[in-house]
Short mmCIF file of C-alpha atoms in Angstrom, two decimals:
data_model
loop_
_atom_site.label_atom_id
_atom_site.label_comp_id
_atom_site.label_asym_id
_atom_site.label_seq_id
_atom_site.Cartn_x
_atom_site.Cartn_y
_atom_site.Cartn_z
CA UNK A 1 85.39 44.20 -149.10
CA UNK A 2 83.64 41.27 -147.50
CA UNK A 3 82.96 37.85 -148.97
CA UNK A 4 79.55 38.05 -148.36
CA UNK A 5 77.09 38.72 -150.27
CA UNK A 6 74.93 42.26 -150.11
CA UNK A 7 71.52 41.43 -149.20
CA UNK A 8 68.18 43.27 -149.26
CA UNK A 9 68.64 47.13 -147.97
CA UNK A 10 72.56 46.97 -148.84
CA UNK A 11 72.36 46.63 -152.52
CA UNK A 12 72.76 50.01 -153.86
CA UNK A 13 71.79 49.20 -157.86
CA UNK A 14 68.88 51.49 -159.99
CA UNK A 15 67.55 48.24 -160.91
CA UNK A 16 68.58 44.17 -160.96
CA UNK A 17 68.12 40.94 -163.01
CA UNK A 18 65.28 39.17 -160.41
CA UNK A 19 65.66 35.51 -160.48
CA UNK A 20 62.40 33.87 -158.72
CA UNK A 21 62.57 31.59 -155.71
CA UNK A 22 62.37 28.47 -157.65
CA UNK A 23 65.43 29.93 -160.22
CA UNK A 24 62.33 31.44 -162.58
CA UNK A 25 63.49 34.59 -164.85
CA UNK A 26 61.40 37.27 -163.55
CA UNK A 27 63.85 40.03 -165.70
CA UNK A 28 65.08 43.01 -165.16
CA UNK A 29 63.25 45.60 -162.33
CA UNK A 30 64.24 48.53 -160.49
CA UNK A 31 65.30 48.10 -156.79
CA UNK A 32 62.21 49.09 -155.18
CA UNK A 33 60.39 46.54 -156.95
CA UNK A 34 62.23 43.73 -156.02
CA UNK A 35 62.47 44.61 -152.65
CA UNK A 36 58.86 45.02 -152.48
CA UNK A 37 58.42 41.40 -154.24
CA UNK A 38 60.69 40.13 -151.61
CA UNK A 39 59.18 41.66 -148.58
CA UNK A 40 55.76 40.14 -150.04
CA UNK A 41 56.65 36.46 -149.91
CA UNK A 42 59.18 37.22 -146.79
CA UNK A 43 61.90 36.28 -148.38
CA UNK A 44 65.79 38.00 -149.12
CA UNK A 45 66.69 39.93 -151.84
CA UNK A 46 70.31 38.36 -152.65
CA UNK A 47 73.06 39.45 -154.96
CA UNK A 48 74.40 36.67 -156.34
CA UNK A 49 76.01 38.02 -159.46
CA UNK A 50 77.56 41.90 -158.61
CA UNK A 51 79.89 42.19 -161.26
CA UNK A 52 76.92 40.91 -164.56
CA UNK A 53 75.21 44.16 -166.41
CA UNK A 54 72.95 44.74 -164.08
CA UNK A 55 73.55 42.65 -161.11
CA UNK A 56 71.94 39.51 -160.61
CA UNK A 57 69.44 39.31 -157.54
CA UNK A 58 67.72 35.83 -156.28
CA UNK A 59 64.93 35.88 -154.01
CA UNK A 60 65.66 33.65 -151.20
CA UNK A 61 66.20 32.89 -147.52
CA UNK A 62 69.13 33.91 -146.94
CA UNK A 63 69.59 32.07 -143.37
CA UNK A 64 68.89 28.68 -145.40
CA UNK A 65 71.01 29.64 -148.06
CA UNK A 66 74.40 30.40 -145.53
CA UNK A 67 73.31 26.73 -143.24
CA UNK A 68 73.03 25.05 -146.15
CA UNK A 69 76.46 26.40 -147.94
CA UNK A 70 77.82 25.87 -144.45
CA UNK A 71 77.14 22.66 -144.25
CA UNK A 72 78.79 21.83 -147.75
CA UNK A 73 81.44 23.64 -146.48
CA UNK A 74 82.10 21.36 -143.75
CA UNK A 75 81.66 18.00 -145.49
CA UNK A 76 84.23 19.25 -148.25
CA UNK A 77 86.43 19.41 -145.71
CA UNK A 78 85.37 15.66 -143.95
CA UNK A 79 86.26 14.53 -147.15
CA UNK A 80 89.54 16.11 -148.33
CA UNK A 81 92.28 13.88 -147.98
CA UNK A 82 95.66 15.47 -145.91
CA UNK A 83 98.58 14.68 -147.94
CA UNK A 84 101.01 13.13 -144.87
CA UNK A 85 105.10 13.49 -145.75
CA UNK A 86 106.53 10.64 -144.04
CA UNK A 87 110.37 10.87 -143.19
CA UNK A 88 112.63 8.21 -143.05
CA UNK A 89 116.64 8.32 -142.66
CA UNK A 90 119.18 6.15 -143.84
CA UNK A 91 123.13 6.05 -143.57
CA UNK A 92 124.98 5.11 -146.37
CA UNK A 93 126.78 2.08 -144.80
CA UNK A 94 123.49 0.26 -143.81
CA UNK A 95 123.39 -3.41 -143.08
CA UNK A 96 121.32 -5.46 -145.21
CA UNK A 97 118.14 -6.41 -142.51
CA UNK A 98 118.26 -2.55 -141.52
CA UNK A 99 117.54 -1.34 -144.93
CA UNK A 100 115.01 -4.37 -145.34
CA UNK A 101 112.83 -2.90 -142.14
CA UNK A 102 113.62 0.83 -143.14
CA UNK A 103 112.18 -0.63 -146.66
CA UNK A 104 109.04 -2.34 -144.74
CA UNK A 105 108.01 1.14 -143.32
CA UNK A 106 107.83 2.76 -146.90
CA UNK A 107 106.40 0.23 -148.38
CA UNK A 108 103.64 0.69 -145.39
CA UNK A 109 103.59 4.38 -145.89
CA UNK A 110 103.20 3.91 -149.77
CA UNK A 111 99.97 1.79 -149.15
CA UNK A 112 98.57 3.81 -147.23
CA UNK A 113 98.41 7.00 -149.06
CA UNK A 114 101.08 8.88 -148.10
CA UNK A 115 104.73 10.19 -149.47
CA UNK A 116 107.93 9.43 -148.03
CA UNK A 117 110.89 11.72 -148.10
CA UNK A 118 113.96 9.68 -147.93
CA UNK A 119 117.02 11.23 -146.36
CA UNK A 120 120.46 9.65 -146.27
CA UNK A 121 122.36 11.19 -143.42
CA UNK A 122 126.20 11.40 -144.54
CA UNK A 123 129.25 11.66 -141.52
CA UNK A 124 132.75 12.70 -142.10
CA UNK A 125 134.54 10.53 -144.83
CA UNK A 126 131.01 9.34 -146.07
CA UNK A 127 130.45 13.09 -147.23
CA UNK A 128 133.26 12.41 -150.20
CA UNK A 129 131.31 9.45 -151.49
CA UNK A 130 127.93 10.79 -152.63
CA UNK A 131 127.41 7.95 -154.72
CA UNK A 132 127.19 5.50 -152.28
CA UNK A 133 123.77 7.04 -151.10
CA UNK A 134 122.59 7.63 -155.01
CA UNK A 135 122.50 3.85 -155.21
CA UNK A 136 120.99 3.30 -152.11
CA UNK A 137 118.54 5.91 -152.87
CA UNK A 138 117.77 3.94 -156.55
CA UNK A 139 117.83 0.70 -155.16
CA UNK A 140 115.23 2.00 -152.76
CA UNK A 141 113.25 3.07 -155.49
CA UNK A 142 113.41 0.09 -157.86
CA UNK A 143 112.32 -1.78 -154.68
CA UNK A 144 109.15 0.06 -154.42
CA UNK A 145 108.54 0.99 -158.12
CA UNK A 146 105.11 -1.12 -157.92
CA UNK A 147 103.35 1.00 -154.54
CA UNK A 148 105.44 4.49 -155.63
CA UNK A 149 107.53 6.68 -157.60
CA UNK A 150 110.50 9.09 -157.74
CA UNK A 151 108.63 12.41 -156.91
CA UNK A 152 111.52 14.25 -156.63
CA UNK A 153 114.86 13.23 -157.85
CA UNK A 154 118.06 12.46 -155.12
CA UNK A 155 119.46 15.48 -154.28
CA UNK A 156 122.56 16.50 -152.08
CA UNK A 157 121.54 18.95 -149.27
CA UNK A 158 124.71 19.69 -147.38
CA UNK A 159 125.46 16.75 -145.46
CA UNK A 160 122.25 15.40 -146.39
CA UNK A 161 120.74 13.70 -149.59
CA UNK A 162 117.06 13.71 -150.07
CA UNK A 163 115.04 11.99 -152.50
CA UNK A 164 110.39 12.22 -152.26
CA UNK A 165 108.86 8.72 -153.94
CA UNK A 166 104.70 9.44 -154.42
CA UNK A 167 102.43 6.41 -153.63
CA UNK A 168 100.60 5.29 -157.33
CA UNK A 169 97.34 5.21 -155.52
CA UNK A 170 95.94 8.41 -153.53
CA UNK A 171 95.05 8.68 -150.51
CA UNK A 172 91.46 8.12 -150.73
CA UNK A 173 91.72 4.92 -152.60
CA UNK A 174 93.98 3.44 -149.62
CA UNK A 175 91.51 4.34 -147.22
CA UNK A 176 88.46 2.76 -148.82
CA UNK A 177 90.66 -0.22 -149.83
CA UNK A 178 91.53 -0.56 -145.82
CA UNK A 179 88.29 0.01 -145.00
CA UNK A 180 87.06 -3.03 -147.38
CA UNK A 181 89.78 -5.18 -146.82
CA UNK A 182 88.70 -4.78 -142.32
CA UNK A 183 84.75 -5.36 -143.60
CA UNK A 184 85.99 -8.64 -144.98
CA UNK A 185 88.12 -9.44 -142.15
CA UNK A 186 85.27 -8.98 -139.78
CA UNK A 187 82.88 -11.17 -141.98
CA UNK A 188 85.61 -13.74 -141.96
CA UNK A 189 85.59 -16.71 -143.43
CA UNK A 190 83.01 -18.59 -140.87
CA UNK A 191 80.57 -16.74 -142.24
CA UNK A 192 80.00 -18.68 -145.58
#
């Protein structure tokens, strides 16, 4: 069966609940009626309710109606936010300024909306030591606590340990706080 609705001709009802143009109760009339009143001010006859006791009919144009529902359509989606999984690996052994710039690009990815899966990669004797990338993996987390948190718990994955932090603010917020923070920028300070 087809998403859309039946219209006019196609709905096969005795009779309908008429709603007026302008959302007016005209009340329950058989089918011939109300697809005389709609051929009289050139307008649809549109089920809008099949499942109600009896169906639910508007009067309407029903090219308007499916532009204008496109069109909502469309800037739903404009406006929906992608949620972005950023991926960043680790080794167990790391040296301290390597973790600091691995730690720089979450903290970037955290601020700007998205989440960051955090893999620690383990090789030969470092696969006996699981513990070593736990802590890294918490001291990772403690380090961002204020932009993020632990979506998903470390967890060993083969060779592998994986742990998902969640930014605190979504991914709408970041955008509109970027986008303010570049409208000041631009202003800049000359301007007062």
């Amino acid at each position: 069966m087809s998403a859309e609705p039946r219209i006019n001709d196609r709905i096969r009802v005795p009779e309908v609940r008429l709603v007026g143009p302008n959302g007016e109760q005209v009340g329950i009339v058989p089918i011939a009626k109300a697809l005389e009143l709609a051929r009289e001010s050139d307008l649809d006859l549109v089920e809008v309710a099949p499942t109600a006791r009896p169906p639910v009919a508007k009067l309407m144009d029903y090219g308007k109606f499916k532009y204008e529902s496109a069109m909502k359509a469309r800037e739903a989606r404009k406006n929906q936010a992608h949620t972005i999984i950023k991926e960043i690996k680790l080794r167990p052994k790391i040296d301290p300024h390597d973790y600091e710039t691995k730690k720089g690009h979450v903290v970037r990815f955290l601020k700007a909306g998205d989440k960051v899966k955090v893999t620690i990669m383990f090789r030969g004797r470092e696969q006996s030591r699981p513990e070593l990338g736990f802590r890294l993996l918490q001291r990772l987390a403690d380090d961002v606590e204020d932009l993020g948190f632990v979506e998903s718990r470390p967890k060993q994955d083969g060779r592998n340990m994986i742990m998902v932090l969640g930014p605190h603010k979504k991914k709408a917020e970041a955008k509109a706080e970027r986008a303010a923070a570049k409208a000041e920028h631009d202003v800049g300070p000359s301007a007062v």
